[in-house]
PDB file of C-alpha atoms in Angstrom:
ATOM      1  CA  MET A 258       4.836   2.382 -38.616  1.00 50.00           C
ATOM      2  CA  ASN A 259       7.907   1.924 -40.778  1.00 48.00           C
ATOM      3  CA  LYS A 260       9.142  -1.483 -39.599  1.00 57.00           C
ATOM      4  CA  GLN A 261      12.732  -0.512 -40.423  1.00 81.00           C
ATOM      5  CA  ILE A 262      12.968   2.524 -38.161  1.00 93.00           C
ATOM      6  CA  SER A 263      16.308   2.240 -36.381  1.00 95.00           C
ATOM      7  CA  LEU A 264      17.057   2.600 -32.704  1.00 96.00           C
ATOM      8  CA  SER A 265      18.938   5.851 -33.348  1.00 96.00           C
ATOM      9  CA  GLN A 266      15.950   7.298 -35.239  1.00 96.00           C
ATOM     10  CA  ALA A 267      13.593   6.336 -32.424  1.00 97.00           C
ATOM     11  CA  ILE A 268      15.929   7.931 -29.873  1.00 97.00           C
ATOM     12  CA  GLU A 269      16.033  11.130 -31.917  1.00 97.00           C
ATOM     13  CA  GLY A 270      12.228  11.296 -32.008  1.00 97.00           C
ATOM     14  CA  PHE A 271      11.945  10.546 -28.284  1.00 97.00           C
ATOM     15  CA  LEU A 272      14.423  13.279 -27.295  1.00 97.00           C
ATOM     16  CA  LEU A 273      12.679  15.793 -29.548  1.00 97.00           C
ATOM     17  CA  ALA A 274       9.329  14.916 -27.979  1.00 96.00           C
ATOM     18  CA  LYS A 275      10.643  15.248 -24.433  1.00 95.00           C
ATOM     19  CA  SER A 276      12.347  18.539 -25.247  1.00 93.00           C
ATOM     20  CA  ALA A 277       9.060  19.847 -26.692  1.00 93.00           C
ATOM     21  CA  GLU A 278       7.316  18.794 -23.455  1.00 91.00           C
ATOM     22  CA  GLY A 279       9.598  21.177 -21.584  1.00 85.00           C
ATOM     23  CA  LYS A 280      11.902  18.682 -19.898  1.00 85.00           C
ATOM     24  CA  SER A 281      14.990  20.340 -18.447  1.00 79.00           C
ATOM     25  CA  HIS A 282      18.265  20.058 -20.327  1.00 80.00           C
ATOM     26  CA  TYR A 283      19.565  18.057 -17.352  1.00 79.00           C
ATOM     27  CA  THR A 284      16.791  15.473 -17.833  1.00 88.00           C
ATOM     28  CA  ILE A 285      17.421  15.370 -21.599  1.00 93.00           C
ATOM     29  CA  ARG A 286      21.112  14.868 -20.935  1.00 91.00           C
ATOM     30  CA  ASN A 287      20.370  11.914 -18.648  1.00 93.00           C
ATOM     31  CA  TYR A 288      18.014  10.382 -21.222  1.00 97.00           C
ATOM     32  CA  THR A 289      20.739  10.769 -23.856  1.00 97.00           C
ATOM     33  CA  LEU A 290      23.402   9.193 -21.642  1.00 96.00           C
ATOM     34  CA  ASP A 291      21.217   6.195 -20.763  1.00 96.00           C
ATOM     35  CA  LEU A 292      20.153   5.584 -24.370  1.00 97.00           C
ATOM     36  CA  ASN A 293      23.703   5.999 -25.690  1.00 96.00           C
ATOM     37  CA  ARG A 294      24.755   3.221 -23.322  1.00 96.00           C
ATOM     38  CA  LEU A 295      21.963   1.055 -24.708  1.00 97.00           C
ATOM     39  CA  THR A 296      23.076   1.806 -28.280  1.00 96.00           C
ATOM     40  CA  SER A 297      26.680   0.889 -27.478  1.00 95.00           C
ATOM     41  CA  PHE A 298      25.574  -2.321 -25.787  1.00 96.00           C
ATOM     42  CA  LEU A 299      23.386  -3.488 -28.683  1.00 96.00           C
ATOM     43  CA  GLY A 300      25.740  -2.288 -31.441  1.00 90.00           C
ATOM     44  CA  ASP A 301      25.086  -1.765 -35.181  1.00 87.00           C
ATOM     45  CA  ASP A 302      22.028   0.464 -34.624  1.00 94.00           C
ATOM     46  CA  PRO A 303      19.422  -2.354 -34.827  1.00 95.00           C
ATOM     47  CA  PRO A 304      15.828  -1.898 -36.035  1.00 95.00           C
ATOM     48  CA  PHE A 305      13.809  -0.589 -33.127  1.00 96.00           C
ATOM     49  CA  THR A 306      11.192  -3.342 -33.335  1.00 93.00           C
ATOM     50  CA  ALA A 307      13.912  -6.013 -33.258  1.00 95.00           C
ATOM     51  CA  ILE A 308      14.839  -5.159 -29.666  1.00 96.00           C
ATOM     52  CA  THR A 309      13.381  -7.667 -27.216  1.00 97.00           C
ATOM     53  CA  THR A 310      12.647  -7.837 -23.525  1.00 97.00           C
ATOM     54  CA  ASP A 311      15.553 -10.271 -23.126  1.00 97.00           C
ATOM     55  CA  ASP A 312      17.891  -7.754 -24.820  1.00 97.00           C
ATOM     56  CA  LEU A 313      16.950  -5.158 -22.216  1.00 97.00           C
ATOM     57  CA  ARG A 314      17.269  -7.649 -19.351  1.00 97.00           C
ATOM     58  CA  ARG A 315      20.806  -8.419 -20.532  1.00 97.00           C
ATOM     59  CA  PHE A 316      21.543  -4.691 -20.814  1.00 97.00           C
ATOM     60  CA  LEU A 317      20.403  -3.966 -17.253  1.00 96.00           C
ATOM     61  CA  SER A 318      22.358  -6.956 -15.968  1.00 95.00           C
ATOM     62  CA  TYR A 319      25.431  -5.668 -17.823  1.00 95.00           C
ATOM     63  CA  LEU A 320      25.058  -2.245 -16.180  1.00 95.00           C
ATOM     64  CA  GLN A 321      24.782  -3.840 -12.748  1.00 92.00           C
ATOM     65  CA  ASP A 322      27.645  -6.334 -13.024  1.00 91.00           C
ATOM     66  CA  GLU A 323      30.095  -5.397 -15.774  1.00 91.00           C
ATOM     67  CA  TYR A 324      29.834  -1.820 -17.017  1.00 90.00           C
ATOM     68  CA  VAL A 325      32.730   0.448 -15.967  1.00 85.00           C
ATOM     69  CA  PRO A 326      31.758   4.147 -16.199  1.00 82.00           C
ATOM     70  CA  ASP A 327      35.324   5.357 -15.617  1.00 73.00           C
ATOM     71  CA  PRO A 328      38.068   3.407 -17.458  1.00 73.00           C
ATOM     72  CA  GLN A 329      40.642   4.886 -15.082  1.00 69.00           C
ATOM     73  CA  ASN A 330      38.865   3.292 -12.115  1.00 68.00           C
ATOM     74  CA  SER A 331      37.964  -0.260 -13.118  1.00 66.00           C
ATOM     75  CA  SER A 332      36.725  -1.133  -9.621  1.00 69.00           C
ATOM     76  CA  ARG A 333      33.921   1.439  -9.727  1.00 76.00           C
ATOM     77  CA  ARG A 334      30.465   0.330 -10.838  1.00 83.00           C
ATOM     78  CA  LEU A 335      27.176   2.126 -11.395  1.00 88.00           C
ATOM     79  CA  SER A 336      25.112   2.599  -8.256  1.00 88.00           C
ATOM     80  CA  ALA A 337      21.870   0.701  -7.816  1.00 90.00           C
ATOM     81  CA  LYS A 338      20.015   4.015  -8.071  1.00 89.00           C
ATOM     82  CA  THR A 339      21.655   4.799 -11.435  1.00 92.00           C
ATOM     83  CA  VAL A 340      20.635   1.400 -12.809  1.00 95.00           C
ATOM     84  CA  ARG A 341      17.110   1.989 -11.519  1.00 94.00           C
ATOM     85  CA  ASN A 342      17.049   5.422 -13.201  1.00 95.00           C
ATOM     86  CA  THR A 343      18.203   3.804 -16.454  1.00 96.00           C
ATOM     87  CA  TYR A 344      15.249   1.414 -16.222  1.00 97.00           C
ATOM     88  CA  ILE A 345      12.952   4.433 -15.785  1.00 97.00           C
ATOM     89  CA  THR A 346      14.473   6.030 -18.909  1.00 97.00           C
ATOM     90  CA  LEU A 347      13.887   2.839 -20.893  1.00 98.00           C
ATOM     91  CA  SER A 348      10.311   2.600 -19.670  1.00 97.00           C
ATOM     92  CA  SER A 349       9.648   6.222 -20.642  1.00 97.00           C
ATOM     93  CA  PHE A 350      11.227   5.618 -24.059  1.00 98.00           C
ATOM     94  CA  TRP A 351       9.059   2.597 -24.835  1.00 97.00           C
ATOM     95  CA  THR A 352       5.933   4.258 -23.415  1.00 97.00           C
ATOM     96  CA  TRP A 353       6.507   7.077 -25.912  1.00 97.00           C
ATOM     97  CA  ALA A 354       7.083   4.572 -28.735  1.00 97.00           C
ATOM     98  CA  GLU A 355       3.927   2.670 -27.794  1.00 96.00           C
ATOM     99  CA  LYS A 356       1.850   5.831 -28.120  1.00 96.00           C
ATOM    100  CA  GLU A 357       3.750   7.241 -31.104  1.00 94.00           C
ATOM    101  CA  PHE A 358       3.723   4.240 -33.413  1.00 91.00           C
ATOM    102  CA  GLU A 359       2.110   1.388 -31.459  1.00 92.00           C
ATOM    103  CA  ALA A 360       5.399  -0.335 -30.700  1.00 94.00           C
ATOM    104  CA  ARG A 361       5.292  -3.242 -28.295  1.00 95.00           C
ATOM    105  CA  HIS A 362       6.298  -2.139 -24.791  1.00 97.00           C
ATOM    106  CA  VAL A 363       9.171  -4.556 -24.158  1.00 97.00           C
ATOM    107  CA  VAL A 364      10.192  -2.915 -20.843  1.00 97.00           C
ATOM    108  CA  ARG A 365       6.922  -3.546 -19.035  1.00 97.00           C
ATOM    109  CA  PRO A 366       7.540  -7.265 -18.302  1.00 97.00           C
ATOM    110  CA  ILE A 367      10.812  -6.393 -16.512  1.00 97.00           C
ATOM    111  CA  ALA A 368      10.638  -5.767 -12.766  1.00 95.00           C
ATOM    112  CA  ILE A 369      12.087  -2.422 -11.748  1.00 94.00           C
ATOM    113  CA  PRO A 370      15.578  -2.909 -10.255  1.00 92.00           C
ATOM    114  CA  GLU A 371      15.805  -2.491  -6.512  1.00 89.00           C
ATOM    115  CA  ALA A 372      17.726   0.468  -5.136  1.00 83.00           C
ATOM    116  CA  PRO A 373      18.160   0.488  -1.343  1.00 82.00           C
ATOM    117  CA  GLU A 374      17.704   3.892   0.230  1.00 77.00           C
ATOM    118  CA  LYS A 375      20.996   5.569   0.989  1.00 78.00           C
ATOM    119  CA  VAL A 376      21.786   6.506   4.550  1.00 80.00           C
ATOM    120  CA  ILE A 377      21.257  10.229   5.039  1.00 86.00           C
ATOM    121  CA  GLU A 378      24.391  11.762   6.520  1.00 88.00           C
ATOM    122  CA  PRO A 379      23.966  15.458   7.337  1.00 92.00           C
ATOM    123  CA  LEU A 380      26.931  17.625   8.190  1.00 95.00           C
ATOM    124  CA  THR A 381      27.413  18.644  11.804  1.00 94.00           C
ATOM    125  CA  ARG A 382      28.032  22.204  12.935  1.00 94.00           C
ATOM    126  CA  GLU A 383      31.644  21.232  13.669  1.00 96.00           C
ATOM    127  CA  ALA A 384      32.035  19.861  10.140  1.00 96.00           C
ATOM    128  CA  ILE A 385      30.657  23.074   8.618  1.00 96.00           C
ATOM    129  CA  GLU A 386      33.067  25.144  10.723  1.00 96.00           C
ATOM    130  CA  ALA A 387      35.943  22.942   9.573  1.00 96.00           C
ATOM    131  CA  LEU A 388      34.856  23.389   5.945  1.00 96.00           C
ATOM    132  CA  LEU A 389      34.751  27.164   6.313  1.00 96.00           C
ATOM    133  CA  ASP A 390      38.267  27.071   7.727  1.00 94.00           C
ATOM    134  CA  ALA A 391      39.338  24.863   4.807  1.00 94.00           C
ATOM    135  CA  CYS A 392      37.918  27.481   2.421  1.00 94.00           C
ATOM    136  CA  LYS A 393      40.291  30.038   3.866  1.00 91.00           C
ATOM    137  CA  TYR A 394      43.592  28.195   4.143  1.00 82.00           C
ATOM    138  CA  THR A 395      45.639  25.652   2.207  1.00 77.00           C
ATOM    139  CA  ARG A 396      46.902  22.474   3.765  1.00 73.00           C
ATOM    140  CA  PRO A 397      50.079  22.881   5.858  1.00 72.00           C
ATOM    141  CA  TRP A 398      53.222  23.051   3.783  1.00 72.00           C
ATOM    142  CA  GLU A 399      55.161  19.795   3.565  1.00 71.00           C
ATOM    143  CA  ASN A 400      58.497  21.453   4.347  1.00 72.00           C
ATOM    144  CA  ARG A 401      56.969  23.779   6.973  1.00 74.00           C
ATOM    145  CA  PRO A 402      54.200  21.828   8.732  1.00 74.00           C
ATOM    146  CA  GLY A 403      52.989  24.764  10.805  1.00 72.00           C
ATOM    147  CA  THR A 404      52.573  27.093   7.829  1.00 72.00           C
ATOM    148  CA  ARG A 405      49.359  27.571   5.839  1.00 75.00           C
ATOM    149  CA  THR A 406      48.585  30.234   3.249  1.00 83.00           C
ATOM    150  CA  ARG A 407      45.322  31.970   2.457  1.00 84.00           C
ATOM    151  CA  ARG A 408      43.542  30.552  -0.587  1.00 89.00           C
ATOM    152  CA  ALA A 409      42.828  32.819  -3.552  1.00 89.00           C
ATOM    153  CA  THR A 410      39.240  31.564  -3.865  1.00 93.00           C
ATOM    154  CA  TYR A 411      38.418  31.862  -0.149  1.00 95.00           C
ATOM    155  CA  ILE A 412      35.714  34.522  -0.535  1.00 96.00           C
ATOM    156  CA  ARG A 413      33.932  32.597  -3.299  1.00 96.00           C
ATOM    157  CA  ASP A 414      34.205  29.195  -1.634  1.00 97.00           C
ATOM    158  CA  ARG A 415      32.911  30.495   1.697  1.00 97.00           C
ATOM    159  CA  ALA A 416      29.904  31.990  -0.107  1.00 97.00           C
ATOM    160  CA  ILE A 417      29.284  28.648  -1.855  1.00 98.00           C
ATOM    161  CA  VAL A 418      29.212  26.725   1.441  1.00 97.00           C
ATOM    162  CA  LEU A 419      26.808  29.203   3.052  1.00 97.00           C
ATOM    163  CA  PHE A 420      24.560  29.385  -0.034  1.00 98.00           C
ATOM    164  CA  LEU A 421      24.222  25.586  -0.270  1.00 97.00           C
ATOM    165  CA  LEU A 422      23.623  25.241   3.461  1.00 97.00           C
ATOM    166  CA  ASP A 423      21.047  28.041   3.687  1.00 96.00           C
ATOM    167  CA  THR A 424      18.990  27.144   0.600  1.00 97.00           C
ATOM    168  CA  GLY A 425      19.181  23.362   0.323  1.00 96.00           C
ATOM    169  CA  VAL A 426      19.248  23.587  -3.474  1.00 96.00           C
ATOM    170  CA  ARG A 427      20.249  20.704  -5.728  1.00 94.00           C
ATOM    171  CA  ALA A 428      23.665  20.792  -7.402  1.00 94.00           C
ATOM    172  CA  GLN A 429      22.236  21.562 -10.848  1.00 90.00           C
ATOM    173  CA  GLU A 430      20.023  24.296  -9.441  1.00 94.00           C
ATOM    174  CA  PHE A 431      23.064  25.871  -7.793  1.00 96.00           C
ATOM    175  CA  CYS A 432      24.999  25.775 -11.051  1.00 94.00           C
ATOM    176  CA  GLU A 433      22.221  27.411 -13.067  1.00 93.00           C
ATOM    177  CA  VAL A 434      21.124  30.251 -10.781  1.00 96.00           C
ATOM    178  CA  THR A 435      22.040  33.663 -12.212  1.00 96.00           C
ATOM    179  CA  ILE A 436      22.885  36.987 -10.638  1.00 96.00           C
ATOM    180  CA  GLY A 437      19.548  38.398 -11.759  1.00 96.00           C
ATOM    181  CA  GLU A 438      17.677  35.581 -10.009  1.00 96.00           C
ATOM    182  CA  ALA A 439      19.207  36.287  -6.597  1.00 97.00           C
ATOM    183  CA  ASN A 440      17.902  39.342  -4.720  1.00 97.00           C
ATOM    184  CA  LEU A 441      20.415  39.925  -1.947  1.00 96.00           C
ATOM    185  CA  LYS A 442      18.302  42.705  -0.430  1.00 96.00           C
ATOM    186  CA  THR A 443      15.318  40.454   0.241  1.00 96.00           C
ATOM    187  CA  GLY A 444      17.221  37.166   0.449  1.00 96.00           C
ATOM    188  CA  LYS A 445      15.051  35.548  -2.242  1.00 96.00           C
ATOM    189  CA  ALA A 446      16.534  33.474  -5.065  1.00 97.00           C
ATOM    190  CA  LYS A 447      14.675  31.844  -7.937  1.00 95.00           C
ATOM    191  CA  VAL A 448      15.814  28.378  -8.984  1.00 94.00           C
ATOM    192  CA  ALA A 449      14.641  26.168 -11.834  1.00 83.00           C
ATOM    193  CA  GLY A 450      13.946  22.903 -10.056  1.00 67.00           C
ATOM    194  CA  LYS A 451      12.710  19.619 -11.402  1.00 59.00           C
ATOM    195  CA  ALA A 452       9.289  18.045 -11.089  1.00 47.00           C
ATOM    196  CA  LEU A 453       8.961  14.383 -12.015  1.00 42.00           C
ATOM    197  CA  GLY A 454       7.015  14.038 -15.241  1.00 40.00           C
ATOM    198  CA  ARG A 455       6.382  17.759 -15.639  1.00 41.00           C
ATOM    199  CA  GLY A 456       9.750  19.175 -16.636  1.00 46.00           C
ATOM    200  CA  SER A 457      11.226  22.178 -14.915  1.00 54.00           C
ATOM    201  CA  LYS A 458       9.429  23.833 -12.014  1.00 75.00           C
ATOM    202  CA  GLU A 459      10.663  27.152 -10.675  1.00 87.00           C
ATOM    203  CA  ARG A 460      10.534  27.948  -6.981  1.00 93.00           C
ATOM    204  CA  ILE A 461      11.814  30.521  -4.519  1.00 96.00           C
ATOM    205  CA  VAL A 462      14.470  29.722  -1.926  1.00 96.00           C
ATOM    206  CA  TYR A 463      15.773  32.004   0.791  1.00 96.00           C
ATOM    207  CA  LEU A 464      19.124  33.243   2.071  1.00 96.00           C
ATOM    208  CA  GLY A 465      19.756  34.442   5.622  1.00 95.00           C
ATOM    209  CA  LYS A 466      21.787  37.529   6.479  1.00 96.00           C
ATOM    210  CA  SER A 467      25.161  35.793   6.714  1.00 96.00           C
ATOM    211  CA  ALA A 468      24.756  33.986   3.396  1.00 96.00           C
ATOM    212  CA  ARG A 469      23.599  37.216   1.743  1.00 97.00           C
ATOM    213  CA  ARG A 470      26.628  39.118   3.036  1.00 97.00           C
ATOM    214  CA  ALA A 471      28.995  36.378   1.910  1.00 97.00           C
ATOM    215  CA  THR A 472      27.438  36.230  -1.572  1.00 97.00           C
ATOM    216  CA  TRP A 473      27.469  40.037  -1.925  1.00 97.00           C
ATOM    217  CA  ARG A 474      31.108  40.168  -0.859  1.00 97.00           C
ATOM    218  CA  TYR A 475      32.002  37.509  -3.419  1.00 97.00           C
ATOM    219  CA  LEU A 476      30.206  39.369  -6.213  1.00 96.00           C
ATOM    220  CA  GLN A 477      32.303  42.460  -5.520  1.00 95.00           C
ATOM    221  CA  THR A 478      35.351  40.456  -6.594  1.00 94.00           C
ATOM    222  CA  ARG A 479      33.823  39.676  -9.995  1.00 92.00           C
ATOM    223  CA  GLU A 480      34.745  41.681 -13.072  1.00 85.00           C
ATOM    224  CA  TRP A 481      31.362  41.089 -14.701  1.00 82.00           C
ATOM    225  CA  ARG A 482      28.065  41.200 -12.802  1.00 88.00           C
ATOM    226  CA  ARG A 483      25.401  41.130 -15.503  1.00 93.00           C
ATOM    227  CA  PRO A 484      21.950  39.734 -14.654  1.00 95.00           C
ATOM    228  CA  ASP A 485      22.343  36.706 -16.924  1.00 94.00           C
ATOM    229  CA  ASP A 486      25.792  35.809 -15.613  1.00 94.00           C
ATOM    230  CA  PRO A 487      26.032  32.822 -13.243  1.00 95.00           C
ATOM    231  CA  LEU A 488      25.799  33.740  -9.577  1.00 97.00           C
ATOM    232  CA  PHE A 489      28.822  31.520  -8.875  1.00 97.00           C
ATOM    233  CA  ALA A 490      31.496  31.128 -11.514  1.00 95.00           C
ATOM    234  CA  THR A 491      34.696  29.212 -12.131  1.00 92.00           C
ATOM    235  CA  GLY A 492      37.992  30.528 -13.449  1.00 79.00           C
ATOM    236  CA  SER A 493      39.019  33.931 -14.689  1.00 73.00           C
ATOM    237  CA  ASP A 494      36.577  33.668 -17.615  1.00 76.00           C
ATOM    238  CA  GLU A 495      33.710  33.341 -15.108  1.00 84.00           C
ATOM    239  CA  ARG A 496      32.063  30.263 -16.576  1.00 91.00           C
ATOM    240  CA  GLN A 497      29.038  28.578 -15.046  1.00 93.00           C
ATOM    241  CA  PHE A 498      29.832  25.781 -12.619  1.00 95.00           C
ATOM    242  CA  GLU A 499      29.328  22.212 -13.791  1.00 92.00           C
ATOM    243  CA  ARG A 500      28.053  19.656 -11.285  1.00 90.00           C
ATOM    244  CA  ASN A 501      31.212  17.555 -11.408  1.00 90.00           C
ATOM    245  CA  VAL A 502      33.355  20.669 -10.850  1.00 94.00           C
ATOM    246  CA  LEU A 503      31.259  21.626  -7.819  1.00 96.00           C
ATOM    247  CA  ARG A 504      31.491  18.091  -6.441  1.00 95.00           C
ATOM    248  CA  ARG A 505      35.297  18.029  -6.805  1.00 94.00           C
ATOM    249  CA  LEU A 506      35.578  21.437  -5.139  1.00 96.00           C
ATOM    250  CA  LEU A 507      33.564  20.310  -2.114  1.00 97.00           C
ATOM    251  CA  ASN A 508      35.278  16.933  -1.870  1.00 95.00           C
ATOM    252  CA  ARG A 509      38.727  18.541  -1.825  1.00 94.00           C
ATOM    253  CA  MET A 510      37.485  21.033   0.722  1.00 96.00           C
ATOM    254  CA  GLY A 511      36.389  18.129   2.922  1.00 96.00           C
ATOM    255  CA  GLU A 512      39.801  16.500   2.565  1.00 94.00           C
ATOM    256  CA  ARG A 513      41.548  19.721   3.662  1.00 93.00           C
ATOM    257  CA  ALA A 514      39.117  19.946   6.577  1.00 94.00           C
ATOM    258  CA  GLY A 515      40.086  16.441   7.668  1.00 93.00           C
ATOM    259  CA  LEU A 516      36.540  15.060   7.443  1.00 94.00           C
ATOM    260  CA  SER A 517      36.370  11.281   7.369  1.00 89.00           C
ATOM    261  CA  LYS A 518      33.479  11.060   4.884  1.00 90.00           C
ATOM    262  CA  SER A 519      33.090  12.599   1.445  1.00 91.00           C
ATOM    263  CA  VAL A 520      31.559  16.040   1.116  1.00 96.00           C
ATOM    264  CA  TYR A 521      29.206  16.486  -1.834  1.00 95.00           C
ATOM    265  CA  PRO A 522      26.409  18.942  -2.702  1.00 96.00           C
ATOM    266  CA  HIS A 523      23.509  16.770  -1.532  1.00 94.00           C
ATOM    267  CA  ARG A 524      24.920  16.536   1.999  1.00 96.00           C
ATOM    268  CA  PHE A 525      24.250  20.278   2.332  1.00 97.00           C
ATOM    269  CA  ARG A 526      20.670  19.666   1.150  1.00 96.00           C
ATOM    270  CA  HIS A 527      20.249  16.960   3.799  1.00 95.00           C
ATOM    271  CA  THR A 528      21.739  19.245   6.444  1.00 95.00           C
ATOM    272  CA  PHE A 529      19.434  22.121   5.516  1.00 95.00           C
ATOM    273  CA  ALA A 530      16.333  19.907   5.589  1.00 94.00           C
ATOM    274  CA  ILE A 531      17.018  18.249   8.934  1.00 93.00           C
ATOM    275  CA  ASN A 532      17.973  21.484  10.664  1.00 92.00           C
ATOM    276  CA  PHE A 533      14.936  23.233   9.192  1.00 93.00           C
ATOM    277  CA  LEU A 534      12.739  20.680  10.959  1.00 91.00           C
ATOM    278  CA  ARG A 535      14.813  20.725  14.146  1.00 89.00           C
ATOM    279  CA  ASN A 536      14.356  24.489  14.313  1.00 89.00           C
ATOM    280  CA  GLY A 537      10.567  24.377  14.060  1.00 88.00           C
ATOM    281  CA  GLY A 538       9.826  24.317  10.322  1.00 89.00           C
ATOM    282  CA  ASN A 539       6.917  22.177   9.161  1.00 90.00           C
ATOM    283  CA  LEU A 540       6.852  19.405   6.574  1.00 91.00           C
ATOM    284  CA  PHE A 541       4.817  21.244   3.942  1.00 92.00           C
ATOM    285  CA  GLU A 542       7.039  24.322   4.061  1.00 92.00           C
ATOM    286  CA  LEU A 543      10.089  22.068   3.702  1.00 93.00           C
ATOM    287  CA  GLN A 544       8.517  20.221   0.777  1.00 93.00           C
ATOM    288  CA  ARG A 545       7.993  23.512  -1.038  1.00 93.00           C
ATOM    289  CA  LEU A 546      11.488  24.825  -0.275  1.00 94.00           C
ATOM    290  CA  LEU A 547      13.121  21.615  -1.481  1.00 94.00           C
ATOM    291  CA  GLY A 548      10.940  21.358  -4.582  1.00 92.00           C
ATOM    292  CA  HIS A 549       9.724  17.824  -3.878  1.00 88.00           C
ATOM    293  CA  THR A 550       6.494  16.746  -5.554  1.00 84.00           C
ATOM    294  CA  SER A 551       5.645  14.311  -2.751  1.00 85.00           C
ATOM    295  CA  LEU A 552       6.222  14.053   0.988  1.00 88.00           C
ATOM    296  CA  LYS A 553       8.116  10.741   0.756  1.00 86.00           C
ATOM    297  CA  MET A 554      11.634  12.185   1.007  1.00 85.00           C
ATOM    298  CA  VAL A 555      10.525  14.895   3.425  1.00 90.00           C
ATOM    299  CA  MET A 556       9.197  12.200   5.767  1.00 90.00           C
ATOM    300  CA  ARG A 557      12.646  10.590   5.838  1.00 87.00           C
ATOM    301  CA  TYR A 558      14.057  13.880   7.077  1.00 88.00           C
ATOM    302  CA  ALA A 559      11.244  14.104   9.630  1.00 87.00           C
ATOM    303  CA  ARG A 560      12.084  10.672  11.047  1.00 86.00           C
ATOM    304  CA  ILE A 561      15.708  11.697  11.530  1.00 85.00           C
ATOM    305  CA  ALA A 562      14.759  14.986  13.184  1.00 84.00           C
ATOM    306  CA  GLU A 563      12.276  13.159  15.446  1.00 80.00           C
ATOM    307  CA  SER A 564      14.884  10.579  16.483  1.00 76.00           C
ATOM    308  CA  ASP A 565      17.272  13.431  17.321  1.00 67.00           C
ATOM    309  CA  THR A 566      14.596  14.989  19.543  1.00 66.00           C
ATOM    310  CA  GLU A 567      13.941  11.642  21.213  1.00 67.00           C
ATOM    311  CA  ALA A 568      17.661  11.145  21.889  1.00 66.00           C
ATOM    312  CA  ALA A 569      17.966  14.676  23.270  1.00 61.00           C
ATOM    313  CA  HIS A 570      15.068  14.040  25.640  1.00 61.00           C
ATOM    314  CA  ARG A 571      16.620  10.814  26.881  1.00 67.00           C
ATOM    315  CA  GLN A 572      19.772  12.736  27.694  1.00 68.00           C
ATOM    316  CA  ALA A 573      18.024  15.746  29.223  1.00 60.00           C
ATOM    317  CA  SER A 574      15.069  14.101  30.994  1.00 64.00           C
ATOM    318  CA  PRO A 575      14.833  15.790  34.414  1.00 67.00           C
ATOM    319  CA  VAL A 576      13.102  12.801  35.987  1.00 65.00           C
ATOM    320  CA  ASP A 577      15.823  10.396  34.858  1.00 64.00           C
ATOM    321  CA  ASN A 578      18.691  12.761  35.605  1.00 64.00           C
ATOM    322  CA  TRP A 579      17.388  13.523  39.081  1.00 67.00           C
ATOM    323  CA  ARG A 580      16.652   9.799  39.602  1.00 70.00           C
ATOM    324  CA  LEU A 581      13.214  10.523  40.968  1.00 53.00           C
TER     325      LEU A 581
END
């Protein structure tokens, strides 16, 4: 190996290799973001072999305690999961370098950062109904508190809520699905999911009658409906949604609906999964629909659905209610 290969050169080779393996552009983007942060932290584009385990320990500590991702919000820090994902990127990078030019794997001695599991907070039926109402109307006018006007994007936004709720797709999958990949006659939609370590993995998700009608109605408002066009688009130029745009749209919708907790794409995924199990779906079907490569996350949903059933039985037990 050329001992003077720089960090930037190694990153370039790593990203090319992962792209050739078929990793999704979303995964490549995350790799790039993580490694750009490392480059900025180390400075001066050091020789790759000069980077030590202690350098990476300091980098991970910096991400946990000091790094500010948004200069306009200095109080916000990276989540524990994001720091953990950065560690995974670094480990993948050095594993590639170890195989490619026998570089020493300086990440391996570092323990993977802990990331406590987030509490799963599905949306209730009442919350969904409030969101659908918030799709339709603006907030009350300040000078006329009892007056609300119909929103111009009502038809699209209603279709978005129903599509997310009925399919349980990830935010990036939602953004990338095209008109040609959604068959509104059969209710089948093809999405390009992700499979850990194996790049993109397509799967089929399903839309019920109401979601199909809402999506069809929205498409009739579109000027262009070519197969390669995004199924859901932003603005008059009908651009593909970006994840941050979708998140802002849903969060503002939640604020108009008066919901106390943030609304974001993954809450619809949680809601779909838990209600799928509540309504009689099995774990393996849910695993396939969600595109998970293991049952670990699906089992979390199962525990929530089971606890709901247990609570319902305690409330409805005929023996207890009749005090027999």
